[in-house]
Amino acid sequence: MNIKRINRWYAALGVVLVIGLCIFFTGMWFNGAKYCYGGAACTYFKHLDWESLCAGLFGLAGGLAVIAISKDQIKAQTDISTMRNHKADQYCHPLELTRAVLEDCEKRLRTLAQILDGAEIQMFNPEVKQNTMAEWEKDLALCIIEFDRKMEHLNKLLDSLGPQNFSMDAYTNINQAIAFANEFKVDSHNFTLGELMATSNSFIKTIQSTMGSTQRARIALTFQIETIRRSLLTID
């Protein structure tokens, strides 16, 4: 771990300082002695250039101190950066979850519109006998069920997260998408051909309007997420 590495730098600094101070005070003591009386240690220190040795050791200690302090600063900056990233993730997680749900809704709604467009085209294709009015009506019913299910999921997500997590633009457009879904009602399933065509086209328009709102909400969420991350990660 980084803490252990930094401790080793401080330990090395302490060892070098202790050795340097021991040599310094020993050299100073023997330097003050006038006679050695044949003592080996005294003679050794009398001829030892201990001042240069101490200077080198204290210089090394200064370098170790710089390294140790730098390591401390790097770790502190890393810890701050990690904390800011974690905080940004906490704030952005519900927004990113909602954006993912909106993206999934858009893909599915686009598919539903294509299914209904294809059913109408095939209905009037004399070469494809299996695509009858009953099958078109069945496709419409299944698409409406899938549409309602997606919008209900989005509505529950919005209720669980609450308006305080979203920007005004994002929240307004998500609510608008849900409102489009709630406004679309089908009164009967025993359609004439004209009623089936009108209902299918009306439903496709509802899908398109809903997709417009989800796209605007998704763009607003993306901007909100980027703003939050930028504000939290660029604090001095």
PDB file of C-alpha atoms in Angstrom:
ATOM      1  CA  MET A   1       0.000   0.000   0.000  1.00  0.00           C
ATOM      2  CA  ASN A   2       1.081   3.627  -0.486  1.00  0.00           C
ATOM      3  CA  ILE A   3       1.083   4.282   3.296  1.00  0.00           C
ATOM      4  CA  LYS A   4       3.675   1.566   3.873  1.00  0.00           C
ATOM      5  CA  ARG A   5       5.873   2.949   1.121  1.00  0.00           C
ATOM      6  CA  ILE A   6       5.735   6.445   2.573  1.00  0.00           C
ATOM      7  CA  ASN A   7       6.551   5.072   6.048  1.00  0.00           C
ATOM      8  CA  ARG A   8       9.642   3.402   4.627  1.00  0.00           C
ATOM      9  CA  TRP A   9      10.808   6.726   3.192  1.00  0.00           C
ATOM     10  CA  TYR A  10      10.408   8.374   6.585  1.00  0.00           C
ATOM     11  CA  ALA A  11      12.160   5.424   8.254  1.00  0.00           C
ATOM     12  CA  ALA A  12      15.101   5.802   5.865  1.00  0.00           C
ATOM     13  CA  LEU A  13      15.159   9.517   6.590  1.00  0.00           C
ATOM     14  CA  GLY A  14      15.257   8.825  10.322  1.00  0.00           C
ATOM     15  CA  VAL A  15      18.107   6.313   9.977  1.00  0.00           C
ATOM     16  CA  VAL A  16      20.196   8.707   7.880  1.00  0.00           C
ATOM     17  CA  LEU A  17      19.603  11.569  10.345  1.00  0.00           C
ATOM     18  CA  VAL A  18      20.536   9.417  13.345  1.00  0.00           C
ATOM     19  CA  ILE A  19      23.744   8.234  11.673  1.00  0.00           C
ATOM     20  CA  GLY A  20      24.608  11.761  10.562  1.00  0.00           C
ATOM     21  CA  LEU A  21      23.991  13.237  14.021  1.00  0.00           C
ATOM     22  CA  CYS A  22      25.993  10.471  15.711  1.00  0.00           C
ATOM     23  CA  ILE A  23      28.950  11.103  13.402  1.00  0.00           C
ATOM     24  CA  PHE A  24      28.582  14.866  13.840  1.00  0.00           C
ATOM     25  CA  PHE A  25      28.576  14.859  17.657  1.00  0.00           C
ATOM     26  CA  THR A  26      31.251  12.157  17.860  1.00  0.00           C
ATOM     27  CA  GLY A  27      33.442  14.104  15.459  1.00  0.00           C
ATOM     28  CA  MET A  28      32.842  17.305  17.386  1.00  0.00           C
ATOM     29  CA  TRP A  29      33.774  15.598  20.673  1.00  0.00           C
ATOM     30  CA  PHE A  30      36.963  14.065  19.347  1.00  0.00           C
ATOM     31  CA  ASN A  31      37.779  17.296  17.503  1.00  0.00           C
ATOM     32  CA  GLY A  32      37.759  19.057  20.852  1.00  0.00           C
ATOM     33  CA  ALA A  33      40.131  16.532  22.415  1.00  0.00           C
ATOM     34  CA  LYS A  34      43.747  17.757  22.384  1.00  0.00           C
ATOM     35  CA  TYR A  35      45.395  14.366  22.759  1.00  0.00           C
ATOM     36  CA  CYS A  36      44.305  10.879  21.791  1.00  0.00           C
ATOM     37  CA  TYR A  37      46.677   8.956  24.067  1.00  0.00           C
ATOM     38  CA  GLY A  38      46.876   6.159  21.534  1.00  0.00           C
ATOM     39  CA  GLY A  39      43.096   5.564  21.366  1.00  0.00           C
ATOM     40  CA  ALA A  40      42.107   3.988  18.047  1.00  0.00           C
ATOM     41  CA  ALA A  41      38.727   5.738  17.844  1.00  0.00           C
ATOM     42  CA  CYS A  42      40.263   9.091  18.666  1.00  0.00           C
ATOM     43  CA  THR A  43      42.988   8.644  16.095  1.00  0.00           C
ATOM     44  CA  TYR A  44      40.446   7.508  13.491  1.00  0.00           C
ATOM     45  CA  PHE A  45      38.202  10.536  13.979  1.00  0.00           C
ATOM     46  CA  LYS A  46      41.162  12.899  14.094  1.00  0.00           C
ATOM     47  CA  HIS A  47      42.073  11.812  10.569  1.00  0.00           C
ATOM     48  CA  LEU A  48      38.485  11.286   9.311  1.00  0.00           C
ATOM     49  CA  ASP A  49      36.934  13.979   7.154  1.00  0.00           C
ATOM     50  CA  TRP A  50      33.749  13.660   9.154  1.00  0.00           C
ATOM     51  CA  GLU A  51      32.496  17.136   8.224  1.00  0.00           C
ATOM     52  CA  SER A  52      32.200  16.116   4.549  1.00  0.00           C
ATOM     53  CA  LEU A  53      30.630  12.831   5.558  1.00  0.00           C
ATOM     54  CA  CYS A  54      28.032  14.611   7.667  1.00  0.00           C
ATOM     55  CA  ALA A  55      27.350  17.093   4.881  1.00  0.00           C
ATOM     56  CA  GLY A  56      26.715  14.206   2.485  1.00  0.00           C
ATOM     57  CA  LEU A  57      24.440  12.426   4.948  1.00  0.00           C
ATOM     58  CA  PHE A  58      22.450  15.569   5.726  1.00  0.00           C
ATOM     59  CA  GLY A  59      22.143  16.257   2.017  1.00  0.00           C
ATOM     60  CA  LEU A  60      20.839  12.719   1.531  1.00  0.00           C
ATOM     61  CA  ALA A  61      18.417  13.304   4.412  1.00  0.00           C
ATOM     62  CA  GLY A  62      17.141  16.436   2.677  1.00  0.00           C
ATOM     63  CA  GLY A  63      16.534  14.468  -0.527  1.00  0.00           C
ATOM     64  CA  LEU A  64      14.704  11.728   1.374  1.00  0.00           C
ATOM     65  CA  ALA A  65      12.564  14.361   3.116  1.00  0.00           C
ATOM     66  CA  VAL A  66      11.559  15.829  -0.260  1.00  0.00           C
ATOM     67  CA  ILE A  67      10.654  12.368  -1.587  1.00  0.00           C
ATOM     68  CA  ALA A  68       8.651  11.474   1.539  1.00  0.00           C
ATOM     69  CA  ILE A  69       6.708  14.759   1.489  1.00  0.00           C
ATOM     70  CA  SER A  70       6.074  14.411  -2.239  1.00  0.00           C
ATOM     71  CA  LYS A  71       4.705  10.912  -1.679  1.00  0.00           C
ATOM     72  CA  ASP A  72       2.393  12.292   1.005  1.00  0.00           C
ATOM     73  CA  GLN A  73       1.135  15.012  -1.314  1.00  0.00           C
ATOM     74  CA  ILE A  74       0.559  12.582  -4.191  1.00  0.00           C
ATOM     75  CA  LYS A  75      -1.410  10.244  -1.931  1.00  0.00           C
ATOM     76  CA  ALA A  76      -3.478  13.128  -0.571  1.00  0.00           C
ATOM     77  CA  GLN A  77      -4.301  14.310  -4.094  1.00  0.00           C
ATOM     78  CA  THR A  78      -5.187  10.752  -5.129  1.00  0.00           C
ATOM     79  CA  ASP A  79      -7.471  10.376  -2.116  1.00  0.00           C
ATOM     80  CA  ILE A  80      -9.207  13.658  -2.912  1.00  0.00           C
ATOM     81  CA  SER A  81      -9.648  12.662  -6.555  1.00  0.00           C
ATOM     82  CA  THR A  82     -11.050   9.265  -5.560  1.00  0.00           C
ATOM     83  CA  MET A  83     -13.456  10.906  -3.110  1.00  0.00           C
ATOM     84  CA  ARG A  84     -14.658  13.368  -5.748  1.00  0.00           C
ATOM     85  CA  ASN A  85     -15.164  10.585  -8.293  1.00  0.00           C
ATOM     86  CA  HIS A  86     -17.129   8.572  -5.757  1.00  0.00           C
ATOM     87  CA  LYS A  87     -19.282  11.592  -4.915  1.00  0.00           C
ATOM     88  CA  ALA A  88     -19.888  12.290  -8.611  1.00  0.00           C
ATOM     89  CA  ASP A  89     -20.894   8.653  -9.143  1.00  0.00           C
ATOM     90  CA  GLN A  90     -23.369   8.887  -6.261  1.00  0.00           C
ATOM     91  CA  TYR A  91     -25.006  12.005  -7.695  1.00  0.00           C
ATOM     92  CA  CYS A  92     -24.991  10.769 -11.296  1.00  0.00           C
ATOM     93  CA  HIS A  93     -26.067   7.144 -10.788  1.00  0.00           C
ATOM     94  CA  PRO A  94     -29.854   7.815 -10.726  1.00  0.00           C
ATOM     95  CA  LEU A  95     -29.500  10.159 -13.700  1.00  0.00           C
ATOM     96  CA  GLU A  96     -27.494   7.620 -15.697  1.00  0.00           C
ATOM     97  CA  LEU A  97     -30.007   4.903 -14.814  1.00  0.00           C
ATOM     98  CA  THR A  98     -32.877   7.082 -16.032  1.00  0.00           C
ATOM     99  CA  ARG A  99     -30.991   7.933 -19.217  1.00  0.00           C
ATOM    100  CA  ALA A 100     -30.435   4.226 -19.906  1.00  0.00           C
ATOM    101  CA  VAL A 101     -34.164   3.561 -19.432  1.00  0.00           C
ATOM    102  CA  LEU A 102     -34.986   6.419 -21.818  1.00  0.00           C
ATOM    103  CA  GLU A 103     -32.595   5.023 -24.429  1.00  0.00           C
ATOM    104  CA  ASP A 104     -34.233   1.607 -24.130  1.00  0.00           C
ATOM    105  CA  CYS A 105     -37.685   3.194 -24.450  1.00  0.00           C
ATOM    106  CA  GLU A 106     -36.693   5.048 -27.596  1.00  0.00           C
ATOM    107  CA  LYS A 107     -35.346   1.892 -29.246  1.00  0.00           C
ATOM    108  CA  ARG A 108     -38.463  -0.081 -28.378  1.00  0.00           C
ATOM    109  CA  LEU A 109     -40.867   2.672 -29.424  1.00  0.00           C
ATOM    110  CA  ARG A 110     -39.071   3.003 -32.736  1.00  0.00           C
ATOM    111  CA  THR A 111     -39.518  -0.724 -33.260  1.00  0.00           C
ATOM    112  CA  LEU A 112     -43.229  -0.521 -32.414  1.00  0.00           C
ATOM    113  CA  ALA A 113     -43.755   2.235 -34.968  1.00  0.00           C
ATOM    114  CA  GLN A 114     -41.957   0.163 -37.595  1.00  0.00           C
ATOM    115  CA  ILE A 115     -44.117  -2.873 -36.792  1.00  0.00           C
ATOM    116  CA  LEU A 116     -47.319  -0.868 -37.283  1.00  0.00           C
ATOM    117  CA  ASP A 117     -46.046   0.765 -40.468  1.00  0.00           C
ATOM    118  CA  GLY A 118     -45.129  -2.651 -41.803  1.00  0.00           C
ATOM    119  CA  ALA A 119     -48.503  -4.140 -40.829  1.00  0.00           C
ATOM    120  CA  GLU A 120     -50.364  -1.402 -42.707  1.00  0.00           C
ATOM    121  CA  ILE A 121     -48.216  -1.812 -45.797  1.00  0.00           C
ATOM    122  CA  GLN A 122     -48.617  -5.591 -45.807  1.00  0.00           C
ATOM    123  CA  MET A 123     -52.376  -5.283 -45.279  1.00  0.00           C
ATOM    124  CA  PHE A 124     -52.737  -3.812 -48.739  1.00  0.00           C
ATOM    125  CA  ASN A 125     -50.236  -6.137 -50.392  1.00  0.00           C
ATOM    126  CA  PRO A 126     -52.252  -8.599 -52.510  1.00  0.00           C
ATOM    127  CA  GLU A 127     -49.316 -10.998 -52.708  1.00  0.00           C
ATOM    128  CA  VAL A 128     -49.197 -11.569 -48.930  1.00  0.00           C
ATOM    129  CA  LYS A 129     -52.462 -13.212 -47.941  1.00  0.00           C
ATOM    130  CA  GLN A 130     -51.527 -14.039 -44.342  1.00  0.00           C
ATOM    131  CA  ASN A 131     -51.413 -10.335 -43.326  1.00  0.00           C
ATOM    132  CA  THR A 132     -55.109  -9.832 -42.724  1.00  0.00           C
ATOM    133  CA  MET A 133     -56.958  -7.090 -40.895  1.00  0.00           C
ATOM    134  CA  ALA A 134     -57.219  -9.332 -37.816  1.00  0.00           C
ATOM    135  CA  GLU A 135     -53.445  -9.691 -37.675  1.00  0.00           C
ATOM    136  CA  TRP A 136     -52.966  -5.948 -38.067  1.00  0.00           C
ATOM    137  CA  GLU A 137     -55.390  -5.420 -35.175  1.00  0.00           C
ATOM    138  CA  LYS A 138     -53.448  -8.005 -33.145  1.00  0.00           C
ATOM    139  CA  ASP A 139     -50.150  -6.202 -33.872  1.00  0.00           C
ATOM    140  CA  LEU A 140     -51.717  -2.927 -32.764  1.00  0.00           C
ATOM    141  CA  ALA A 141     -52.985  -4.439 -29.502  1.00  0.00           C
ATOM    142  CA  LEU A 142     -49.592  -5.970 -28.693  1.00  0.00           C
ATOM    143  CA  CYS A 143     -47.789  -2.721 -29.485  1.00  0.00           C
ATOM    144  CA  ILE A 144     -50.125  -0.750 -27.207  1.00  0.00           C
ATOM    145  CA  ILE A 145     -49.504  -3.224 -24.366  1.00  0.00           C
ATOM    146  CA  GLU A 146     -45.733  -2.954 -24.837  1.00  0.00           C
ATOM    147  CA  PHE A 147     -45.951   0.842 -25.041  1.00  0.00           C
ATOM    148  CA  ASP A 148     -47.969   1.050 -21.812  1.00  0.00           C
ATOM    149  CA  ARG A 149     -45.529  -1.287 -20.068  1.00  0.00           C
ATOM    150  CA  LYS A 150     -42.521   0.832 -21.024  1.00  0.00           C
ATOM    151  CA  MET A 151     -44.200   4.055 -19.956  1.00  0.00           C
ATOM    152  CA  GLU A 152     -45.348   2.524 -16.668  1.00  0.00           C
ATOM    153  CA  HIS A 153     -41.757   1.480 -15.941  1.00  0.00           C
ATOM    154  CA  LEU A 154     -40.555   5.009 -16.673  1.00  0.00           C
ATOM    155  CA  ASN A 155     -43.290   6.486 -14.475  1.00  0.00           C
ATOM    156  CA  LYS A 156     -42.380   4.224 -11.526  1.00  0.00           C
ATOM    157  CA  LEU A 157     -38.717   5.109 -11.919  1.00  0.00           C
ATOM    158  CA  LEU A 158     -39.519   8.817 -11.899  1.00  0.00           C
ATOM    159  CA  ASP A 159     -41.690   8.437  -8.795  1.00  0.00           C
ATOM    160  CA  SER A 160     -39.041   6.432  -6.934  1.00  0.00           C
ATOM    161  CA  LEU A 161     -36.241   8.927  -7.648  1.00  0.00           C
ATOM    162  CA  GLY A 162     -38.288  12.074  -7.129  1.00  0.00           C
ATOM    163  CA  PRO A 163     -38.093  15.440  -8.903  1.00  0.00           C
ATOM    164  CA  GLN A 164     -35.207  16.685  -6.732  1.00  0.00           C
ATOM    165  CA  ASN A 165     -32.720  14.506  -8.646  1.00  0.00           C
ATOM    166  CA  PHE A 166     -33.488  16.000 -12.062  1.00  0.00           C
ATOM    167  CA  SER A 167     -33.077  19.297 -13.797  1.00  0.00           C
ATOM    168  CA  MET A 168     -36.297  21.111 -14.669  1.00  0.00           C
ATOM    169  CA  ASP A 169     -35.841  20.400 -18.389  1.00  0.00           C
ATOM    170  CA  ALA A 170     -35.257  16.665 -17.885  1.00  0.00           C
ATOM    171  CA  TYR A 171     -38.107  16.243 -15.418  1.00  0.00           C
ATOM    172  CA  THR A 172     -40.573  18.209 -17.563  1.00  0.00           C
ATOM    173  CA  ASN A 173     -39.854  16.193 -20.707  1.00  0.00           C
ATOM    174  CA  ILE A 174     -40.055  12.837 -18.916  1.00  0.00           C
ATOM    175  CA  ASN A 175     -43.444  13.848 -17.496  1.00  0.00           C
ATOM    176  CA  GLN A 176     -44.530  14.977 -20.947  1.00  0.00           C
ATOM    177  CA  ALA A 177     -43.634  11.572 -22.406  1.00  0.00           C
ATOM    178  CA  ILE A 178     -45.687   9.866 -19.696  1.00  0.00           C
ATOM    179  CA  ALA A 179     -48.564  12.285 -20.317  1.00  0.00           C
ATOM    180  CA  PHE A 180     -48.620  11.390 -24.041  1.00  0.00           C
ATOM    181  CA  ALA A 181     -48.947   7.735 -23.066  1.00  0.00           C
ATOM    182  CA  ASN A 182     -51.782   8.445 -20.622  1.00  0.00           C
ATOM    183  CA  GLU A 183     -53.680  10.520 -23.176  1.00  0.00           C
ATOM    184  CA  PHE A 184     -53.807   7.748 -25.765  1.00  0.00           C
ATOM    185  CA  LYS A 185     -56.906   5.592 -25.267  1.00  0.00           C
ATOM    186  CA  VAL A 186     -58.463   2.856 -27.408  1.00  0.00           C
ATOM    187  CA  ASP A 187     -62.230   2.582 -26.999  1.00  0.00           C
ATOM    188  CA  SER A 188     -62.899  -0.565 -28.992  1.00  0.00           C
ATOM    189  CA  HIS A 189     -61.151  -3.594 -30.453  1.00  0.00           C
ATOM    190  CA  ASN A 190     -63.842  -4.287 -33.064  1.00  0.00           C
ATOM    191  CA  PHE A 191     -62.543  -1.898 -35.668  1.00  0.00           C
ATOM    192  CA  THR A 192     -63.678  -1.237 -39.156  1.00  0.00           C
ATOM    193  CA  LEU A 193     -60.828  -0.913 -41.619  1.00  0.00           C
ATOM    194  CA  GLY A 194     -61.053   2.886 -41.486  1.00  0.00           C
ATOM    195  CA  GLU A 195     -61.098   2.917 -37.681  1.00  0.00           C
ATOM    196  CA  LEU A 196     -58.157   0.533 -37.516  1.00  0.00           C
ATOM    197  CA  MET A 197     -56.157   2.681 -39.894  1.00  0.00           C
ATOM    198  CA  ALA A 198     -57.005   5.867 -37.990  1.00  0.00           C
ATOM    199  CA  THR A 199     -56.219   4.302 -34.607  1.00  0.00           C
ATOM    200  CA  SER A 200     -52.924   2.878 -35.867  1.00  0.00           C
ATOM    201  CA  ASN A 201     -51.864   6.211 -37.349  1.00  0.00           C
ATOM    202  CA  SER A 202     -52.899   8.045 -34.164  1.00  0.00           C
ATOM    203  CA  PHE A 203     -50.872   5.607 -32.098  1.00  0.00           C
ATOM    204  CA  ILE A 204     -47.832   6.065 -34.330  1.00  0.00           C
ATOM    205  CA  LYS A 205     -48.116   9.842 -33.859  1.00  0.00           C
ATOM    206  CA  THR A 206     -48.325   9.311 -30.088  1.00  0.00           C
ATOM    207  CA  ILE A 207     -45.180   7.173 -30.259  1.00  0.00           C
ATOM    208  CA  GLN A 208     -43.383   9.864 -32.245  1.00  0.00           C
ATOM    209  CA  SER A 209     -44.428  12.596 -29.800  1.00  0.00           C
ATOM    210  CA  THR A 210     -43.344  10.433 -26.867  1.00  0.00           C
ATOM    211  CA  MET A 211     -39.992   9.736 -28.518  1.00  0.00           C
ATOM    212  CA  GLY A 212     -39.489  13.474 -29.031  1.00  0.00           C
ATOM    213  CA  SER A 213     -39.961  14.062 -25.300  1.00  0.00           C
ATOM    214  CA  THR A 214     -37.706  11.156 -24.285  1.00  0.00           C
ATOM    215  CA  GLN A 215     -34.972  12.392 -26.631  1.00  0.00           C
ATOM    216  CA  ARG A 216     -35.133  15.901 -25.164  1.00  0.00           C
ATOM    217  CA  ALA A 217     -35.117  14.440 -21.649  1.00  0.00           C
ATOM    218  CA  ARG A 218     -32.113  12.277 -22.487  1.00  0.00           C
ATOM    219  CA  ILE A 219     -30.203  15.269 -23.868  1.00  0.00           C
ATOM    220  CA  ALA A 220     -31.053  17.269 -20.730  1.00  0.00           C
ATOM    221  CA  LEU A 221     -29.877  14.392 -18.526  1.00  0.00           C
ATOM    222  CA  THR A 222     -26.610  14.121 -20.436  1.00  0.00           C
ATOM    223  CA  PHE A 223     -25.984  17.828 -19.939  1.00  0.00           C
ATOM    224  CA  GLN A 224     -26.891  17.562 -16.246  1.00  0.00           C
ATOM    225  CA  ILE A 225     -24.535  14.593 -15.728  1.00  0.00           C
ATOM    226  CA  GLU A 226     -21.666  16.356 -17.488  1.00  0.00           C
ATOM    227  CA  THR A 227     -22.260  19.521 -15.446  1.00  0.00           C
ATOM    228  CA  ILE A 228     -22.264  17.615 -12.142  1.00  0.00           C
ATOM    229  CA  ARG A 229     -19.087  15.690 -12.954  1.00  0.00           C
ATOM    230  CA  ARG A 230     -17.321  18.811 -14.204  1.00  0.00           C
ATOM    231  CA  SER A 231     -18.271  20.827 -11.104  1.00  0.00           C
ATOM    232  CA  LEU A 232     -17.224  18.092  -8.669  1.00  0.00           C
ATOM    233  CA  LEU A 233     -14.012  17.023 -10.412  1.00  0.00           C
ATOM    234  CA  THR A 234     -12.618  20.495 -11.096  1.00  0.00           C
ATOM    235  CA  ILE A 235     -12.898  21.937  -7.565  1.00  0.00           C
ATOM    236  CA  ASP A 236      -9.581  23.480  -6.495  1.00  0.00           C
TER     237      ASP A 236
END
